[in-house]
CSV table of C-alpha atoms in Angstrom, one decimal:
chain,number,residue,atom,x,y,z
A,1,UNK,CA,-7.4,5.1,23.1
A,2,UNK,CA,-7.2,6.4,19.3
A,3,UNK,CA,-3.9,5.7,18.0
A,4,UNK,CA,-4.3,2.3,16.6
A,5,UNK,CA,-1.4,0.0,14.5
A,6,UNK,CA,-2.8,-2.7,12.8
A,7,UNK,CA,0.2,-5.1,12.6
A,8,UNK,CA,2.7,-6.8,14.6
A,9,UNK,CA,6.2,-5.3,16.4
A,10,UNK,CA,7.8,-8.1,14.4
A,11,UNK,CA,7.7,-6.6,11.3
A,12,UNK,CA,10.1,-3.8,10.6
A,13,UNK,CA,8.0,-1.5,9.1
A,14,UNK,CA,5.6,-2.1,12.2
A,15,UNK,CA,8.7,-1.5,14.6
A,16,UNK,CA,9.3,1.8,12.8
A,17,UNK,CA,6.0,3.3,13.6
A,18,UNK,CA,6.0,1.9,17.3
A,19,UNK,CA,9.4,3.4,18.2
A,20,UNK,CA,8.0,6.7,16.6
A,21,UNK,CA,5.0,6.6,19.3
A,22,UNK,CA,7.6,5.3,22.1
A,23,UNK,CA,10.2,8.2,21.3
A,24,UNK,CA,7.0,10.7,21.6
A,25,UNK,CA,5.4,8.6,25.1
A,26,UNK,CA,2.4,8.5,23.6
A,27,UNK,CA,-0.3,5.9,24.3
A,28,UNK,CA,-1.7,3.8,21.4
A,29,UNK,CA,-3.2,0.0,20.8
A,30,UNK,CA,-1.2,-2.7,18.5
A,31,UNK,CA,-4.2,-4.4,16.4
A,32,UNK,CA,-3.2,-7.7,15.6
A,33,UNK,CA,-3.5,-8.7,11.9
A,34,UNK,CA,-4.2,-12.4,11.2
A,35,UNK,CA,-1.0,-12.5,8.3
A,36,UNK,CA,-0.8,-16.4,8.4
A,37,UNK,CA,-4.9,-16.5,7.4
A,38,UNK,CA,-3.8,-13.5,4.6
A,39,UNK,CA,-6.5,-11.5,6.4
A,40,UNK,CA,-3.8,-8.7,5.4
A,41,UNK,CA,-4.8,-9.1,1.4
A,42,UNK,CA,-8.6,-9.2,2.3
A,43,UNK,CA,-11.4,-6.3,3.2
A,44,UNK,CA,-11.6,-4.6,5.9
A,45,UNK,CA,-7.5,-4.9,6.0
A,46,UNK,CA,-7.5,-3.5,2.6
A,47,UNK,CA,-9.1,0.0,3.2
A,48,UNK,CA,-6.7,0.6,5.5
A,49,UNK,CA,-3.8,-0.6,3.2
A,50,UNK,CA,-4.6,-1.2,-0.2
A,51,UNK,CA,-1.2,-2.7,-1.3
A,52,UNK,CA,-1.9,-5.3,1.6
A,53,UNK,CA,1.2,-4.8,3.3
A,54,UNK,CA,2.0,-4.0,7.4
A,55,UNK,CA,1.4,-2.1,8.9
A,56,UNK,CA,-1.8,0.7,8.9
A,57,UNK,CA,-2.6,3.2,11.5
A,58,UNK,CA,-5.7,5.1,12.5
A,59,UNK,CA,-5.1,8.2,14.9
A,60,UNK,CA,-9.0,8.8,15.2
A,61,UNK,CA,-10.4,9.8,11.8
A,62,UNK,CA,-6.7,9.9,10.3
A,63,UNK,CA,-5.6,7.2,8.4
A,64,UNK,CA,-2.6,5.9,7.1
A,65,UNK,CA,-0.1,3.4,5.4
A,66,UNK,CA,3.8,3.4,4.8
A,67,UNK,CA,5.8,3.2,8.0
A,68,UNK,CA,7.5,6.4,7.2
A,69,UNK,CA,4.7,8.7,6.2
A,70,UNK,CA,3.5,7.6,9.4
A,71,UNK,CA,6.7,8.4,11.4
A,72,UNK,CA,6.4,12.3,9.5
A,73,UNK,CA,3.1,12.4,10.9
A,74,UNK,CA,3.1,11.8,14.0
A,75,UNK,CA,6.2,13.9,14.3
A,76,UNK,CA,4.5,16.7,12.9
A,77,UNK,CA,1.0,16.4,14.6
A,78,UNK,CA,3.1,15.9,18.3
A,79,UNK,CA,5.7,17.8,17.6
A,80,UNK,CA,5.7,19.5,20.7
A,81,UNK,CA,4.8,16.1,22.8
A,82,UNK,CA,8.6,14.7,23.7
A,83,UNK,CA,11.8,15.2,21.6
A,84,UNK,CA,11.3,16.9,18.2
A,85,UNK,CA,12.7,14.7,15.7
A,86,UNK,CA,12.3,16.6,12.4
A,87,UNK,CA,15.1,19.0,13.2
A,88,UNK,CA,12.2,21.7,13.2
A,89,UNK,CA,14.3,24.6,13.8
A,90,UNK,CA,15.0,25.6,10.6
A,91,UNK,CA,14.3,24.6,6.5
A,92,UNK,CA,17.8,24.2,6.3
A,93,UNK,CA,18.1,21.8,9.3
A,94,UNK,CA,15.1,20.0,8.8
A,95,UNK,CA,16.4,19.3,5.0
A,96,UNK,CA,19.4,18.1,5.9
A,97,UNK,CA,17.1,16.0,7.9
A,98,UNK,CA,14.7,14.8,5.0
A,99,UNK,CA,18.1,14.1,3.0
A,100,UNK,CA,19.2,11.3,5.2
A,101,UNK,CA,15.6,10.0,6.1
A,102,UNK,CA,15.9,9.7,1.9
A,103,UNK,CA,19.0,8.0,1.9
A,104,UNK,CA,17.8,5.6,4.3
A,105,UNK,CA,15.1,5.1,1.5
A,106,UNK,CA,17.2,5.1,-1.6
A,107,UNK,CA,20.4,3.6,-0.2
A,108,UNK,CA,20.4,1.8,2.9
A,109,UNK,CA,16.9,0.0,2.6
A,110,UNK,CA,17.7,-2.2,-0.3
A,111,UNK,CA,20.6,-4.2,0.5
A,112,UNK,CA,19.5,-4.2,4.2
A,113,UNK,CA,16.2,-5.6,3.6
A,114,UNK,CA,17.6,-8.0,0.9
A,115,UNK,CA,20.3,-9.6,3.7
A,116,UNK,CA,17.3,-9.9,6.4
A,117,UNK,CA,15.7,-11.5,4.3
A,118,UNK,CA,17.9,-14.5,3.3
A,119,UNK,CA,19.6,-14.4,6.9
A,120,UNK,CA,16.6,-13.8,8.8
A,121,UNK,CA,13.0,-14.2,6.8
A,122,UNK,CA,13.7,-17.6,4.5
A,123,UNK,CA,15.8,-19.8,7.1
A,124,UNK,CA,12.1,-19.1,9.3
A,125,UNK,CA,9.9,-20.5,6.0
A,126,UNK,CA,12.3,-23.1,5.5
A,127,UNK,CA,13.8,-21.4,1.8
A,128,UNK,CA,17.0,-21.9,1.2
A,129,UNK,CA,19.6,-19.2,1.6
A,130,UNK,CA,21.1,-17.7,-1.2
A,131,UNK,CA,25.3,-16.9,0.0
A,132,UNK,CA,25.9,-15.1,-3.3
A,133,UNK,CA,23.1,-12.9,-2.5
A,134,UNK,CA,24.0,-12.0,1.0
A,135,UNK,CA,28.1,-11.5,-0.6
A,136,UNK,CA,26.3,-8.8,-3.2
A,137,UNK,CA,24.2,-7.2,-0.7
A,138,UNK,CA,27.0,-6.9,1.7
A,139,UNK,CA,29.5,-5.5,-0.6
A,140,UNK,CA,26.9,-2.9,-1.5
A,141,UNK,CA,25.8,-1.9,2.2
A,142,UNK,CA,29.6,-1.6,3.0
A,143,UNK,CA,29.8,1.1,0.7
A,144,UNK,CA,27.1,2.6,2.1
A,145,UNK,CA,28.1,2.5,5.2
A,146,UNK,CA,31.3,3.8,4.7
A,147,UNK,CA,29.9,7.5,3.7
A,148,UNK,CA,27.7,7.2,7.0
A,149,UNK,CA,31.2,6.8,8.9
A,150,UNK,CA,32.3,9.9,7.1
A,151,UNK,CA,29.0,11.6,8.0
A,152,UNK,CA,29.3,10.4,11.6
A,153,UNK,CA,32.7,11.2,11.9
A,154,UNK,CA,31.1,14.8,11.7
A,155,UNK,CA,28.4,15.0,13.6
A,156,UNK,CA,26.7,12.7,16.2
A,157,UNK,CA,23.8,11.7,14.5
A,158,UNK,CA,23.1,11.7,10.6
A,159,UNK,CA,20.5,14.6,10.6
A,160,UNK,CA,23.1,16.8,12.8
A,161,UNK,CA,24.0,16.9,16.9
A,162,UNK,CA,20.5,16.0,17.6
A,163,UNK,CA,18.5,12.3,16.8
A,164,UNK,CA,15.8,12.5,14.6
A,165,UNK,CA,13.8,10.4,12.4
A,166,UNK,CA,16.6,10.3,10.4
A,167,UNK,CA,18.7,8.0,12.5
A,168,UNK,CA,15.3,6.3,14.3
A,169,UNK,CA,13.8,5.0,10.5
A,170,UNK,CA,17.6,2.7,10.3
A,171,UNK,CA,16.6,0.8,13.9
A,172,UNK,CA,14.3,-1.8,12.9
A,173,UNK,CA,16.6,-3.5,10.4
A,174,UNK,CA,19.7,-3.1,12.5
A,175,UNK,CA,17.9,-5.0,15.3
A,176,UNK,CA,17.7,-7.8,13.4
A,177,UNK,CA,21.0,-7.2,11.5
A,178,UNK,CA,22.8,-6.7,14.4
A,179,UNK,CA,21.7,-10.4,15.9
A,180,UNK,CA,23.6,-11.9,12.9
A,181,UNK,CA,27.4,-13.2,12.3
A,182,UNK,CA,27.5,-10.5,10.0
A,183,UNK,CA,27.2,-7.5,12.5
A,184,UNK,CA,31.2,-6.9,12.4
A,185,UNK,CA,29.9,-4.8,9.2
A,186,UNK,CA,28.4,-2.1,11.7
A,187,UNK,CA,31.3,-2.8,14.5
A,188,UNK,CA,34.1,-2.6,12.9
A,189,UNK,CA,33.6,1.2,11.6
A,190,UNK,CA,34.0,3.3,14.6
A,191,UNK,CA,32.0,6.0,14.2
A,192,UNK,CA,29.1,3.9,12.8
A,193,UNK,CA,29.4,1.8,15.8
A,194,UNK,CA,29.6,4.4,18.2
A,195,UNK,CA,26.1,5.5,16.7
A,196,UNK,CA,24.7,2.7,17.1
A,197,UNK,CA,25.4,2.0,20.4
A,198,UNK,CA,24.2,5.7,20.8
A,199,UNK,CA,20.8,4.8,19.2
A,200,UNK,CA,19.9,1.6,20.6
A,201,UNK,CA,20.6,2.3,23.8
A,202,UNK,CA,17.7,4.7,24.0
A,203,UNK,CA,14.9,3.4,26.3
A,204,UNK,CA,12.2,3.9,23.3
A,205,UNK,CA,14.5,1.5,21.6
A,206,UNK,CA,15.4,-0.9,23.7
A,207,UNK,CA,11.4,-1.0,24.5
A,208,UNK,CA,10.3,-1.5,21.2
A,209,UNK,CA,13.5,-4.2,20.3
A,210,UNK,CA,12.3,-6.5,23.5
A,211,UNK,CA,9.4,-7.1,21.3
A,212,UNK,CA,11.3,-7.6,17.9
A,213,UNK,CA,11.5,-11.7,18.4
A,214,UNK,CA,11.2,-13.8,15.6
B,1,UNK,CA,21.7,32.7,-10.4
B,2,UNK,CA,22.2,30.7,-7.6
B,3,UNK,CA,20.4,27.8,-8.0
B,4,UNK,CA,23.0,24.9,-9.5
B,5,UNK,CA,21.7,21.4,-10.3
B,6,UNK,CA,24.7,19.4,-10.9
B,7,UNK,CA,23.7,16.5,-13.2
B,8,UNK,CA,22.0,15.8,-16.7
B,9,UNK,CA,18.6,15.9,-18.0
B,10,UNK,CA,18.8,13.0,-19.4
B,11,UNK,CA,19.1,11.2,-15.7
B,12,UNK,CA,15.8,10.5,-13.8
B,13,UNK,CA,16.7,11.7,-11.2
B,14,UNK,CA,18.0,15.0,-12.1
B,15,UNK,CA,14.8,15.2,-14.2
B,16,UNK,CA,12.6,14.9,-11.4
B,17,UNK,CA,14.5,18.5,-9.8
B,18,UNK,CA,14.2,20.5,-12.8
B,19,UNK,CA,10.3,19.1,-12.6
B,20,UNK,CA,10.1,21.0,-9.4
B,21,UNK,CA,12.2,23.8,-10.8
B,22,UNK,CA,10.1,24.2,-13.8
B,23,UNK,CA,6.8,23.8,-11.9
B,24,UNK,CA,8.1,26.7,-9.7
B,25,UNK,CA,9.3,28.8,-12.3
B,26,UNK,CA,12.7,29.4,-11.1
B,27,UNK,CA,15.7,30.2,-13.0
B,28,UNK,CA,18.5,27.5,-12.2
B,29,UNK,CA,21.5,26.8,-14.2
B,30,UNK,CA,22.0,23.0,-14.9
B,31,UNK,CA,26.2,22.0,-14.4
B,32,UNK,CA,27.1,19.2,-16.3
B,33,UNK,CA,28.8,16.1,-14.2
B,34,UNK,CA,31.7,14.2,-16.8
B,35,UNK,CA,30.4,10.8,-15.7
B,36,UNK,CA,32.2,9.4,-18.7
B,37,UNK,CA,35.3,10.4,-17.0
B,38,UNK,CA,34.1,9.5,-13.5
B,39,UNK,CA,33.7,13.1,-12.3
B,40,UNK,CA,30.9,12.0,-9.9
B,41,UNK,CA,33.5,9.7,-8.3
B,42,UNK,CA,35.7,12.3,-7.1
B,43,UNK,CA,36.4,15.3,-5.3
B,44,UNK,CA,35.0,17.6,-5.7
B,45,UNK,CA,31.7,16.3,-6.3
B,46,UNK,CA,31.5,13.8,-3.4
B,47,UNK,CA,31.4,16.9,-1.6
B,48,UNK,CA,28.1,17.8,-3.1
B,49,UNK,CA,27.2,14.7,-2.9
B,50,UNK,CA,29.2,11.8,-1.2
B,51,UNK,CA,27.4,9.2,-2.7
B,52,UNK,CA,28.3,9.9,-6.1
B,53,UNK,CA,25.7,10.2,-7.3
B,54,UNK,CA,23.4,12.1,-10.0
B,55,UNK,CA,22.3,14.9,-9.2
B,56,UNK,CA,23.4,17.3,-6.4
B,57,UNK,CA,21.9,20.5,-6.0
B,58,UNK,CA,22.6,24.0,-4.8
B,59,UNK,CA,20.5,27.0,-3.4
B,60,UNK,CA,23.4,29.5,-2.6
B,61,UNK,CA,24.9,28.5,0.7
B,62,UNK,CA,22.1,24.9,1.2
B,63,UNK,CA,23.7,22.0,-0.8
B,64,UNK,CA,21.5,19.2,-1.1
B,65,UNK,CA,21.6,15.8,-2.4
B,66,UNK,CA,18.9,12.6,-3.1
B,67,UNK,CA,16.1,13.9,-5.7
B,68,UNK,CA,13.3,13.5,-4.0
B,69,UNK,CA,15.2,15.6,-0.4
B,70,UNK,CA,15.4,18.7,-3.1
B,71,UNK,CA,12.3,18.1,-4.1
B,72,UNK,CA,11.0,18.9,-0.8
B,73,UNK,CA,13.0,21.6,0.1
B,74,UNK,CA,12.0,23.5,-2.9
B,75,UNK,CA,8.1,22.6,-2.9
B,76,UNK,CA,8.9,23.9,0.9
B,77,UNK,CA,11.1,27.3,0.3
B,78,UNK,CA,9.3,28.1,-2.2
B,79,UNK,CA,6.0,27.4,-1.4
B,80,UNK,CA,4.3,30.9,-2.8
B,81,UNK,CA,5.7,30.7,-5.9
B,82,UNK,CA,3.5,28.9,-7.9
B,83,UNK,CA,1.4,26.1,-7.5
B,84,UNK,CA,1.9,24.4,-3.8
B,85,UNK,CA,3.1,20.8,-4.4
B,86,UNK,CA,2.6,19.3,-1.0
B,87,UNK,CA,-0.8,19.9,0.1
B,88,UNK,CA,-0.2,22.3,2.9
B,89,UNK,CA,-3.8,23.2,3.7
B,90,UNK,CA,-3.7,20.9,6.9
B,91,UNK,CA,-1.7,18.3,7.9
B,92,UNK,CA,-4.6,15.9,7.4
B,93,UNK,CA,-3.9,16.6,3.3
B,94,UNK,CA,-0.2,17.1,3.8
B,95,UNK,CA,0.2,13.4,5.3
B,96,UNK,CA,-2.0,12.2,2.2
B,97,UNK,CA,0.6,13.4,-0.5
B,98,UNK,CA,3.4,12.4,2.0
B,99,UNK,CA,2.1,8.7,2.1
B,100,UNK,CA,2.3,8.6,-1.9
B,101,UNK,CA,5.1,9.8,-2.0
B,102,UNK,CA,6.5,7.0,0.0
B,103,UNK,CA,4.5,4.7,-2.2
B,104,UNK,CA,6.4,6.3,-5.0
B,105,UNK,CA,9.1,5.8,-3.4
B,106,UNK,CA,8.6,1.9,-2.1
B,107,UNK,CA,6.6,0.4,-4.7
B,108,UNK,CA,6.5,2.3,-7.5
B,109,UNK,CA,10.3,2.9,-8.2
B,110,UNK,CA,12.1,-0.6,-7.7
B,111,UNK,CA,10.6,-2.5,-10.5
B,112,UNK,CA,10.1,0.5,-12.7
B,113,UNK,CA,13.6,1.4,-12.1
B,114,UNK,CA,14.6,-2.4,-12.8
B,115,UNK,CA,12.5,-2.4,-15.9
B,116,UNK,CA,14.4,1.2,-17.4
B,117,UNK,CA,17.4,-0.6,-16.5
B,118,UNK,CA,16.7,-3.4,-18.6
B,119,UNK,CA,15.1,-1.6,-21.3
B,120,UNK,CA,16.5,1.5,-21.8
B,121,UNK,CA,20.0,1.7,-20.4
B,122,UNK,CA,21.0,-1.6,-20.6
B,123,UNK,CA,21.4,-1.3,-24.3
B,124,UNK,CA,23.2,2.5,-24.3
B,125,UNK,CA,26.1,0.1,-23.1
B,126,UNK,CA,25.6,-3.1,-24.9
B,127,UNK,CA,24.7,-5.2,-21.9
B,128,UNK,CA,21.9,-7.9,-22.8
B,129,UNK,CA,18.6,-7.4,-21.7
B,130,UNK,CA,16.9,-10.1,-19.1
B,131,UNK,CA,13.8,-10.8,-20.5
B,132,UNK,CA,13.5,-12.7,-17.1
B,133,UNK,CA,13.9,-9.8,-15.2
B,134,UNK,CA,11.3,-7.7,-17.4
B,135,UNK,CA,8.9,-10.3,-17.0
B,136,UNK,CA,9.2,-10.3,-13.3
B,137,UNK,CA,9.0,-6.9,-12.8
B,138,UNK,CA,6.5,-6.2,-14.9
B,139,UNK,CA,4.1,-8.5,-13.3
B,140,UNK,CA,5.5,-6.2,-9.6
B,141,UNK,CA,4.6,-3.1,-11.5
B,142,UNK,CA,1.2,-4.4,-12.6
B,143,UNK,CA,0.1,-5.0,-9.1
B,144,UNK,CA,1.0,-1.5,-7.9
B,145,UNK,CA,-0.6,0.3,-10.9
B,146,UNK,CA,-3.7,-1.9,-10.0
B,147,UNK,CA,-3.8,0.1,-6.9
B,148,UNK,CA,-3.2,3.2,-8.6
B,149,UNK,CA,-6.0,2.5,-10.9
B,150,UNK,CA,-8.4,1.9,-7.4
B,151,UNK,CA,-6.8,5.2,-6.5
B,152,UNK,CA,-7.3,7.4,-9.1
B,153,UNK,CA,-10.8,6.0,-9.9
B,154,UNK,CA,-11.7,8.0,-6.6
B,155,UNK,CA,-9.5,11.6,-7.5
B,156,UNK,CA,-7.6,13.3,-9.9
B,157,UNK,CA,-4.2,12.5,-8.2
B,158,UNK,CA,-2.8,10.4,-6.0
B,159,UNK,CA,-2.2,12.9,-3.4
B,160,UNK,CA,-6.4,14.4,-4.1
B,161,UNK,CA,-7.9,16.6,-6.4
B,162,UNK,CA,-4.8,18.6,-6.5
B,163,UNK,CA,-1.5,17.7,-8.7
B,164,UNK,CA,1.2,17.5,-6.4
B,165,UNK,CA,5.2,16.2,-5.8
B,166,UNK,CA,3.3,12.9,-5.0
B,167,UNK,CA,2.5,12.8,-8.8
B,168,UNK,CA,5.0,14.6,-10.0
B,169,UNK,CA,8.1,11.8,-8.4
B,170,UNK,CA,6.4,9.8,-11.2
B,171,UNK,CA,7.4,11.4,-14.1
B,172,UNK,CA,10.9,10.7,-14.9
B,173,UNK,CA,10.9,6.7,-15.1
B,174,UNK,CA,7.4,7.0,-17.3
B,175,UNK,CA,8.8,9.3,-19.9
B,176,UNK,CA,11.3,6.7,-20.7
B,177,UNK,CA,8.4,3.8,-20.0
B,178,UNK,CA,6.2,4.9,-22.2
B,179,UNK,CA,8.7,5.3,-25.1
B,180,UNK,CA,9.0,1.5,-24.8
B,181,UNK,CA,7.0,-1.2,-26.5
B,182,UNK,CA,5.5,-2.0,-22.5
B,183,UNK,CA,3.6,0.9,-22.3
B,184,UNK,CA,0.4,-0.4,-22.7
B,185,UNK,CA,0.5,-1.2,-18.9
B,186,UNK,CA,-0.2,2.4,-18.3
B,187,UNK,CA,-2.8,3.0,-21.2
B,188,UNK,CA,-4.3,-0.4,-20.5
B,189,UNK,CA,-5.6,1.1,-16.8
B,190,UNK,CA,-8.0,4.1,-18.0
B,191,UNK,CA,-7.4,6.0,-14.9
B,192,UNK,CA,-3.8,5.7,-14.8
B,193,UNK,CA,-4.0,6.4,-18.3
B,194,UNK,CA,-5.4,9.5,-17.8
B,195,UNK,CA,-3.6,10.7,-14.8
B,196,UNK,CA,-0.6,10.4,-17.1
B,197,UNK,CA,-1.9,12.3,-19.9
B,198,UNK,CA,-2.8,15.1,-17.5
B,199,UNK,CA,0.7,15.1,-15.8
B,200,UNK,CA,2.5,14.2,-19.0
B,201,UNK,CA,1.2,17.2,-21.1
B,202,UNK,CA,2.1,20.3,-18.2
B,203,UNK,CA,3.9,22.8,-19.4
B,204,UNK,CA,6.8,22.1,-17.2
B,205,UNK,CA,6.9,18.3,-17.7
B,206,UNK,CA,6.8,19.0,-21.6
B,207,UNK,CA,9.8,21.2,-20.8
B,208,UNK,CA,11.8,18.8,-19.5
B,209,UNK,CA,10.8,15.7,-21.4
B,210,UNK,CA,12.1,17.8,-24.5
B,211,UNK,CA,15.5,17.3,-22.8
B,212,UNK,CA,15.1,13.4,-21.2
B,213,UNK,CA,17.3,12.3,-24.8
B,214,UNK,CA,19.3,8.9,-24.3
């Protein structure tokens, strides 16, 4: 076997990478990675990831950090192995693609990640969570979300009528979000929720989530 | 003409398309965005871009939005006019420039963009600075540049021995960074010192540093 992920389906960005390889069927190994020791800041880890973060992936001689360069890889190199999801058809419809996998980047990730982490991360190391932080976040993601119910009011999945990384780099933190009191925020706007029933319904999804526990 | 970047020099994130632009040699005609006057909050620029946000772009019919998604498509569309800018030898080099451009993107950019904040636009509206925050981020930004220095000790640019949108994502934030007093965190690092002298003195990043004025 040569596709290796050196991390755990826990973490998010690790998630992001194994739902990749689900949505494409292919085979590969999770490489455990002894975080609670820090073996994660330490050689050999740190070849593999030299900011010392999860996960890292090997496909043979390739190697590679940052969950979503390696979701653009291995959508590229297997393009043809299951669904394509780079909306490969065209420059025009695999930009409109890139735009949304960059708005997941630029304005979905950071108040997302910011409410896991006092909901979800702190309460399991015993820090305290900060309500007013959560409020911010909240208001912010709101607004976010309510050009995604625009978007989705259009078409069924944010890179067009067609799933793609796009939609599939948003999972991970909606697993977890979603398991919160705070999930009304997807729920309540239709199209949004429609979505997401859409997308985590998927059996690659609903593989890779049975292994999300904290 | 029919390429339209709706925005400002002066924003980052404008500046990083007419990088591209500039680097390509393409004529493009910059339309100004009355964000004093909340243009960018209405119709009919949230149809160009429904985030509000600076800048949105247009190459006749394709209208595009998030910097770093137009980018792409023009290091893509126009990849025969001069210089490639996303490694397209093989997708081996390809996913190289592609992973640092995710690093630029979710490392590099939060506490550089918290530090401009502070620094640089803070005071345009008479807001305080947090010396707190500086402090904080600084010590975030260190870290990463540490691993840029490990980086470039071993090639030219982050993405190889070839300059590339991985390096060029960079530029906006560290024209303003290194007009502040903190700049000695890049010249400090001798290989990230001179991987921003290189980048810093091309013709088309002189261009449009010219025109980054706050």
């Amino acid at each position: 076997m040569s596709i290796k992920v050196h991390g755990y389906a826990m973490s998010t960005c690790t998630a992001r990478v194994l739902l990749c390889l689900s949505e494409k069927g292919l085979e590969y190994e999770v490489v455990p990675v002894d975080v609670a020791n820090g073996a994660h800041k330490q050689q050999p880890y740190l070849s593999l990831n030299p900011f010392g973060q999860i996960p890292a992936f090997e496909d043979g001689d390739v190697k590679i950090f940052e969950s979503r360069a390696i979701s653009k890889y291995l959508a590229r190199k297997y393009k043809d192995t299951g669904i394509d999801l780079l909306g490969s058809s065209s420059l025009t419809v695999s930009t409109i693609v890139d735009t949304w996998m960059e708005v997941e980047s630029h304005q979905f990730n950071s108040p997302m990640q910011a409410i896991i982490r006092q909901m979800i991360v702190n309460p399991i190391f015993g820090i305290a969570t900060d309500e007013k932080i959560i409020e911010t976040e909240l208001e912010k993601l709101g607004k976010v979300l309510d050009v995604y119910e625009e978007r989705l009011s259009k078409c069924k999945y944010l890179g067009g009528d067609f799933y793609s990384l796009a939609d599939l780099h948003h999972i991970p933190y909606l697993v977890y979000f979603m398991r919160t009191p705070k999930s009304s925020v997807i729920t309540s706007r239709p199209h949004v929720s429609a979505w997401w029933n859409d997308i985590s319904s998927r059996p690659a999804t609903v593989k890779v989530a049975e292994t999300m526990k904290v």
